[in-house]
Amino acid sequence: MTAVDKSDGTVGKALAVLDQIASYGRPVRFAELLGDSPLPKATLYRFVQTLTNQGMLQYDVERQTYAPGLRLVRLAHSAWAQASLAPVARPHIDALSHETGETVHLAQLDHAQVLYVDKRNARDPVEMFSQAGKVGPAYCTGVGKAMLAHLPEPELTTVLAQQSWHQFTPATHGSPESLRAELAEIRATGISFDREEHEIGIICVSAPILNSQNRPLGALSVTGTTRRTNLDALAQLGPRLQQAARAIARDAESWVFPQSAAPHTMSQGERPYVRSDA
């Protein structure tokens, strides 16, 4: 369960319960929820009932399970439309997907991790981890490294300290020191690569979307598989990817984003991302 600042009071605890239920990725029974929660049974039950009454959770009487409710879905859709790059970037990633025929991702930094905010599948789709709405690691993905490379040094140090450094594949960076040399290269070239660092057989080229202060608003990537392409071929798409990133950044200048465009820091006790199936 996500750590709650004491100053957040009842609202913070209720939101932590929502986070916990959403984290299962499936409907969950109260007994399982209670087993994973630091809250007393009576307190947890009161929060769950209130959230259900308000439509933030839905209760399946037959299965006796709780899941995110339709009101939460409506709020999430509204936030998605107003706070992410997705509406601004949509025509650009559509064009990029059509031209390349490969998978195109749009991502932003959130809590020092990568949040995939939009995706276009390849003409010949391949199963991979990334999906719009999913959170992934920043230190071993093309989009994550593209954004990390353009963070101011104090923020970069903080964000690197919050990475899990889990060894997903033999190519995964295992420490901040090994990643920093690559980040310097990314800053110099303006593109980054995923060299099968998160998933075996999945490679990509990525470019950051930078605002007028040279801060990362997000990143774009073109992703393929080692079965049908290679890093040299993807590198040829670098200039087109950078062109699309600059166009999105230009269009974003007239779009109002919240201050959270910069990466958040994790609260004490919050765990860094590790893929559940790893």
Tab-separated table of C-alpha atoms in Angstrom:
chain	number	residue	atom	x	y	z
A	1	MET	CA	0.000	0.000	0.000
A	2	THR	CA	1.343	3.443	-0.909
A	3	ALA	CA	2.771	5.359	2.033
A	4	VAL	CA	0.537	8.203	3.227
A	5	ASP	CA	1.753	11.517	4.614
A	6	LYS	CA	0.088	12.066	8.003
A	7	SER	CA	-0.874	15.580	6.951
A	8	ASP	CA	-3.055	14.117	4.173
A	9	GLY	CA	-5.450	12.719	6.755
A	10	THR	CA	-8.590	10.837	5.791
A	11	VAL	CA	-8.475	11.804	2.114
A	12	GLY	CA	-4.918	10.526	1.776
A	13	LYS	CA	-5.831	7.198	3.375
A	14	ALA	CA	-8.860	6.782	1.114
A	15	LEU	CA	-6.757	7.471	-1.972
A	16	ALA	CA	-4.180	4.955	-0.753
A	17	VAL	CA	-6.966	2.346	-0.572
A	18	LEU	CA	-7.927	3.207	-4.157
A	19	ASP	CA	-4.298	2.847	-5.221
A	20	GLN	CA	-4.078	-0.514	-3.493
A	21	ILE	CA	-7.180	-1.904	-5.178
A	22	ALA	CA	-6.096	-0.618	-8.585
A	23	SER	CA	-2.631	-2.167	-8.147
A	24	TYR	CA	-4.019	-5.716	-8.213
A	25	GLY	CA	-5.123	-5.319	-11.823
A	26	ARG	CA	-8.169	-7.498	-11.097
A	27	PRO	CA	-11.193	-7.569	-8.795
A	28	VAL	CA	-10.160	-8.282	-5.212
A	29	ARG	CA	-11.925	-9.667	-2.128
A	30	PHE	CA	-11.961	-7.701	1.113
A	31	ALA	CA	-10.009	-10.419	2.956
A	32	GLU	CA	-7.106	-10.145	0.508
A	33	LEU	CA	-7.253	-6.368	0.683
A	34	LEU	CA	-7.137	-6.493	4.467
A	35	GLY	CA	-4.177	-8.873	4.440
A	36	ASP	CA	-2.113	-6.373	2.433
A	37	SER	CA	-3.289	-3.226	4.215
A	38	PRO	CA	-1.795	-1.533	7.305
A	39	LEU	CA	-5.245	-0.221	8.244
A	40	PRO	CA	-7.405	-1.836	10.949
A	41	LYS	CA	-10.282	-3.939	9.629
A	42	ALA	CA	-13.003	-1.484	10.696
A	43	THR	CA	-11.174	1.509	9.202
A	44	LEU	CA	-10.474	-0.250	5.925
A	45	TYR	CA	-14.086	-1.425	5.668
A	46	ARG	CA	-15.359	2.126	6.272
A	47	PHE	CA	-13.139	3.500	3.487
A	48	VAL	CA	-14.149	0.744	1.076
A	49	GLN	CA	-17.852	1.293	1.741
A	50	THR	CA	-17.551	5.070	1.320
A	51	LEU	CA	-15.605	4.703	-1.934
A	52	THR	CA	-18.214	2.231	-3.193
A	53	ASN	CA	-21.100	4.531	-2.255
A	54	GLN	CA	-19.378	7.375	-4.140
A	55	GLY	CA	-18.911	5.286	-7.283
A	56	MET	CA	-15.135	5.220	-6.996
A	57	LEU	CA	-15.308	1.463	-6.438
A	58	GLN	CA	-17.773	-1.093	-7.707
A	59	TYR	CA	-18.807	-4.164	-5.719
A	60	ASP	CA	-19.667	-7.473	-7.367
A	61	VAL	CA	-22.245	-9.051	-5.045
A	62	GLU	CA	-21.990	-12.494	-6.615
A	63	ARG	CA	-18.188	-12.721	-6.464
A	64	GLN	CA	-17.861	-10.456	-3.407
A	65	THR	CA	-15.058	-8.479	-5.019
A	66	TYR	CA	-14.131	-4.814	-5.378
A	67	ALA	CA	-12.762	-3.089	-8.495
A	68	PRO	CA	-12.280	0.528	-9.687
A	69	GLY	CA	-15.660	2.125	-10.370
A	70	LEU	CA	-17.057	4.012	-13.333
A	71	ARG	CA	-16.782	7.384	-11.591
A	72	LEU	CA	-13.048	6.803	-11.234
A	73	VAL	CA	-12.862	5.892	-14.919
A	74	ARG	CA	-14.607	9.146	-15.874
A	75	LEU	CA	-12.240	11.184	-13.706
A	76	ALA	CA	-9.225	9.357	-15.120
A	77	HIS	CA	-10.384	10.011	-18.684
A	78	SER	CA	-10.828	13.712	-17.951
A	79	ALA	CA	-7.394	13.960	-16.313
A	80	TRP	CA	-5.822	12.040	-19.189
A	81	ALA	CA	-7.285	14.411	-21.757
A	82	GLN	CA	-6.279	17.568	-19.897
A	83	ALA	CA	-2.957	16.733	-18.253
A	84	SER	CA	-1.069	14.484	-20.664
A	85	LEU	CA	0.642	15.089	-23.974
A	86	ALA	CA	-1.687	12.614	-25.691
A	87	PRO	CA	-4.150	15.097	-27.271
A	88	VAL	CA	-1.336	17.326	-28.554
A	89	ALA	CA	0.760	14.458	-29.860
A	90	ARG	CA	-1.983	12.364	-31.443
A	91	PRO	CA	-1.694	13.566	-35.076
A	92	HIS	CA	2.101	13.366	-34.929
A	93	ILE	CA	2.251	9.813	-33.605
A	94	ASP	CA	-0.458	8.773	-36.053
A	95	ALA	CA	1.711	10.055	-38.915
A	96	LEU	CA	4.853	8.460	-37.490
A	97	SER	CA	3.110	5.117	-37.074
A	98	HIS	CA	1.775	5.244	-40.639
A	99	GLU	CA	5.193	6.089	-42.084
A	100	THR	CA	7.251	3.539	-40.163
A	101	GLY	CA	4.793	0.673	-39.796
A	102	GLU	CA	6.318	0.025	-36.369
A	103	THR	CA	4.999	0.521	-32.844
A	104	VAL	CA	5.116	4.140	-31.645
A	105	HIS	CA	5.073	5.071	-27.963
A	106	LEU	CA	4.443	8.382	-26.226
A	107	ALA	CA	5.567	8.571	-22.593
A	108	GLN	CA	6.064	10.985	-19.719
A	109	LEU	CA	7.893	10.796	-16.384
A	110	ASP	CA	5.757	10.134	-13.331
A	111	HIS	CA	7.152	9.425	-9.856
A	112	ALA	CA	10.587	8.861	-11.406
A	113	GLN	CA	9.164	6.161	-13.646
A	114	VAL	CA	7.810	6.029	-17.187
A	115	LEU	CA	4.083	6.417	-17.793
A	116	TYR	CA	3.030	5.344	-21.280
A	117	VAL	CA	0.333	7.833	-22.273
A	118	ASP	CA	-0.322	6.694	-25.848
A	119	LYS	CA	0.630	3.923	-28.239
A	120	ARG	CA	0.146	2.959	-31.876
A	121	ASN	CA	0.647	-0.688	-32.745
A	122	ALA	CA	2.790	-1.875	-35.629
A	123	ARG	CA	1.146	-3.143	-38.806
A	124	ASP	CA	2.177	-6.581	-37.599
A	125	PRO	CA	1.563	-6.200	-33.843
A	126	VAL	CA	3.853	-7.924	-31.358
A	127	GLU	CA	3.037	-8.617	-27.723
A	128	MET	CA	5.128	-6.411	-25.437
A	129	PHE	CA	4.959	-4.955	-21.928
A	130	SER	CA	4.196	-1.347	-22.806
A	131	GLN	CA	0.566	-0.252	-23.057
A	132	ALA	CA	-1.080	3.157	-22.645
A	133	GLY	CA	-1.674	3.670	-18.937
A	134	LYS	CA	1.069	1.306	-17.806
A	135	VAL	CA	4.037	2.352	-15.713
A	136	GLY	CA	7.537	1.097	-16.522
A	137	PRO	CA	11.129	1.651	-15.452
A	138	ALA	CA	12.987	4.744	-16.628
A	139	TYR	CA	16.553	3.400	-16.485
A	140	CYS	CA	16.170	0.625	-19.071
A	141	THR	CA	13.676	1.956	-21.629
A	142	GLY	CA	14.411	4.185	-24.595
A	143	VAL	CA	11.818	6.780	-23.633
A	144	GLY	CA	12.932	6.751	-20.023
A	145	LYS	CA	16.593	7.314	-20.838
A	146	ALA	CA	15.710	10.062	-23.340
A	147	MET	CA	13.956	11.980	-20.567
A	148	LEU	CA	16.494	11.232	-17.834
A	149	ALA	CA	19.297	12.565	-20.035
A	150	HIS	CA	17.721	16.027	-20.041
A	151	LEU	CA	16.930	16.401	-16.341
A	152	PRO	CA	18.899	19.013	-14.376
A	153	GLU	CA	21.624	17.334	-12.306
A	154	PRO	CA	19.958	17.631	-8.862
A	155	GLU	CA	16.742	16.070	-10.177
A	156	LEU	CA	18.638	13.395	-12.084
A	157	THR	CA	20.515	12.359	-8.944
A	158	THR	CA	17.229	12.077	-7.042
A	159	VAL	CA	15.508	10.121	-9.805
A	160	LEU	CA	18.419	7.704	-10.259
A	161	ALA	CA	18.328	6.977	-6.534
A	162	GLN	CA	14.683	5.938	-6.936
A	163	GLN	CA	15.254	3.368	-9.675
A	164	SER	CA	15.045	-0.326	-8.790
A	165	TRP	CA	18.079	-1.378	-10.906
A	166	HIS	CA	16.406	-4.732	-11.394
A	167	GLN	CA	18.255	-6.867	-13.970
A	168	PHE	CA	15.498	-7.567	-16.505
A	169	THR	CA	17.913	-8.837	-19.173
A	170	PRO	CA	21.699	-9.247	-19.531
A	171	ALA	CA	21.751	-5.798	-21.195
A	172	THR	CA	20.025	-3.932	-18.327
A	173	HIS	CA	22.008	-1.196	-16.591
A	174	GLY	CA	22.775	-2.303	-13.047
A	175	SER	CA	23.808	0.978	-11.449
A	176	PRO	CA	23.601	4.775	-11.817
A	177	GLU	CA	27.283	4.869	-12.789
A	178	SER	CA	26.845	2.610	-15.803
A	179	LEU	CA	23.828	4.599	-16.988
A	180	ARG	CA	25.342	8.064	-16.606
A	181	ALA	CA	27.884	7.538	-19.416
A	182	GLU	CA	25.070	6.647	-21.798
A	183	LEU	CA	22.989	9.622	-20.687
A	184	ALA	CA	25.854	11.934	-21.656
A	185	GLU	CA	25.866	10.361	-25.123
A	186	ILE	CA	22.094	10.786	-25.387
A	187	ARG	CA	22.359	14.477	-24.534
A	188	ALA	CA	24.956	14.862	-27.290
A	189	THR	CA	23.103	12.942	-30.017
A	190	GLY	CA	19.491	13.726	-29.081
A	191	ILE	CA	18.381	10.091	-29.394
A	192	SER	CA	18.437	7.030	-27.161
A	193	PHE	CA	18.103	3.304	-27.690
A	194	ASP	CA	16.632	0.351	-25.870
A	195	ARG	CA	19.059	-2.479	-26.627
A	196	GLU	CA	16.864	-5.303	-25.296
A	197	GLU	CA	17.314	-3.809	-21.830
A	198	HIS	CA	13.740	-4.294	-20.617
A	199	GLU	CA	12.524	-7.195	-22.742
A	200	ILE	CA	14.468	-9.740	-24.765
A	201	GLY	CA	13.811	-9.233	-28.479
A	202	ILE	CA	12.393	-5.700	-28.086
A	203	ILE	CA	14.481	-2.739	-29.302
A	204	CYS	CA	13.703	0.922	-29.923
A	205	VAL	CA	14.977	4.356	-30.844
A	206	SER	CA	13.647	7.308	-28.852
A	207	ALA	CA	13.782	11.103	-28.795
A	208	PRO	CA	12.887	13.502	-25.975
A	209	ILE	CA	10.136	16.097	-26.280
A	210	LEU	CA	11.712	19.231	-24.812
A	211	ASN	CA	10.081	22.530	-23.925
A	212	SER	CA	11.630	25.956	-24.532
A	213	GLN	CA	13.651	25.614	-21.293
A	214	ASN	CA	15.082	22.317	-22.590
A	215	ARG	CA	13.189	20.330	-19.960
A	216	PRO	CA	11.584	16.996	-20.901
A	217	LEU	CA	7.821	17.114	-21.381
A	218	GLY	CA	7.903	13.529	-22.576
A	219	ALA	CA	9.482	11.240	-25.140
A	220	LEU	CA	8.639	9.408	-28.352
A	221	SER	CA	9.898	6.032	-29.481
A	222	VAL	CA	9.689	3.750	-32.484
A	223	THR	CA	9.850	0.163	-31.278
A	224	GLY	CA	10.484	-3.048	-33.170
A	225	THR	CA	11.618	-6.607	-32.624
A	226	THR	CA	14.998	-8.172	-33.340
A	227	ARG	CA	13.125	-10.683	-35.485
A	228	ARG	CA	12.327	-8.121	-38.182
A	229	THR	CA	14.643	-5.137	-37.651
A	230	ASN	CA	17.861	-4.043	-35.944
A	231	LEU	CA	19.299	-1.028	-34.146
A	232	ASP	CA	21.025	0.303	-37.273
A	233	ALA	CA	17.725	0.361	-39.142
A	234	LEU	CA	15.957	2.049	-36.233
A	235	ALA	CA	18.748	4.617	-35.981
A	236	GLN	CA	17.886	5.723	-39.519
A	237	LEU	CA	14.510	6.838	-38.149
A	238	GLY	CA	16.200	9.129	-35.617
A	239	PRO	CA	15.900	12.373	-37.634
A	240	ARG	CA	12.203	11.744	-38.380
A	241	LEU	CA	11.584	10.937	-34.722
A	242	GLN	CA	13.291	14.149	-33.631
A	243	GLN	CA	11.224	16.111	-36.139
A	244	ALA	CA	8.025	14.701	-34.664
A	245	ALA	CA	9.243	15.428	-31.117
A	246	ARG	CA	9.988	19.057	-32.025
A	247	ALA	CA	6.558	19.414	-33.621
A	248	ILE	CA	4.855	18.077	-30.497
A	249	ALA	CA	6.906	20.423	-28.311
A	250	ARG	CA	5.949	23.359	-30.529
A	251	ASP	CA	2.251	22.499	-30.367
A	252	ALA	CA	2.517	21.982	-26.623
A	253	GLU	CA	3.632	25.577	-26.091
A	254	SER	CA	0.005	26.648	-26.406
A	255	TRP	CA	-1.237	23.792	-24.197
A	256	VAL	CA	-1.616	24.283	-20.447
A	257	PHE	CA	0.159	21.538	-18.500
A	258	PRO	CA	0.244	21.089	-14.728
A	259	GLN	CA	3.489	21.577	-12.826
A	260	SER	CA	3.813	17.792	-12.670
A	261	ALA	CA	5.442	17.849	-16.100
A	262	ALA	CA	8.631	17.597	-14.046
A	263	PRO	CA	9.173	14.211	-12.355
A	264	HIS	CA	7.761	13.735	-8.882
A	265	THR	CA	9.834	12.246	-6.112
A	266	MET	CA	8.651	9.186	-4.238
A	267	SER	CA	7.451	9.528	-0.691
A	268	GLN	CA	9.276	7.641	2.043
A	269	GLY	CA	8.401	3.960	1.910
A	270	GLU	CA	7.197	4.032	-1.714
A	271	ARG	CA	8.823	1.258	-3.679
A	272	PRO	CA	10.439	1.640	-7.111
A	273	TYR	CA	8.963	-0.223	-10.034
A	274	VAL	CA	9.739	-3.893	-10.567
A	275	ARG	CA	7.735	-5.741	-13.193
A	276	SER	CA	5.398	-8.169	-11.456
A	277	ASP	CA	6.082	-10.987	-13.901
A	278	ALA	CA	9.866	-10.624	-13.763
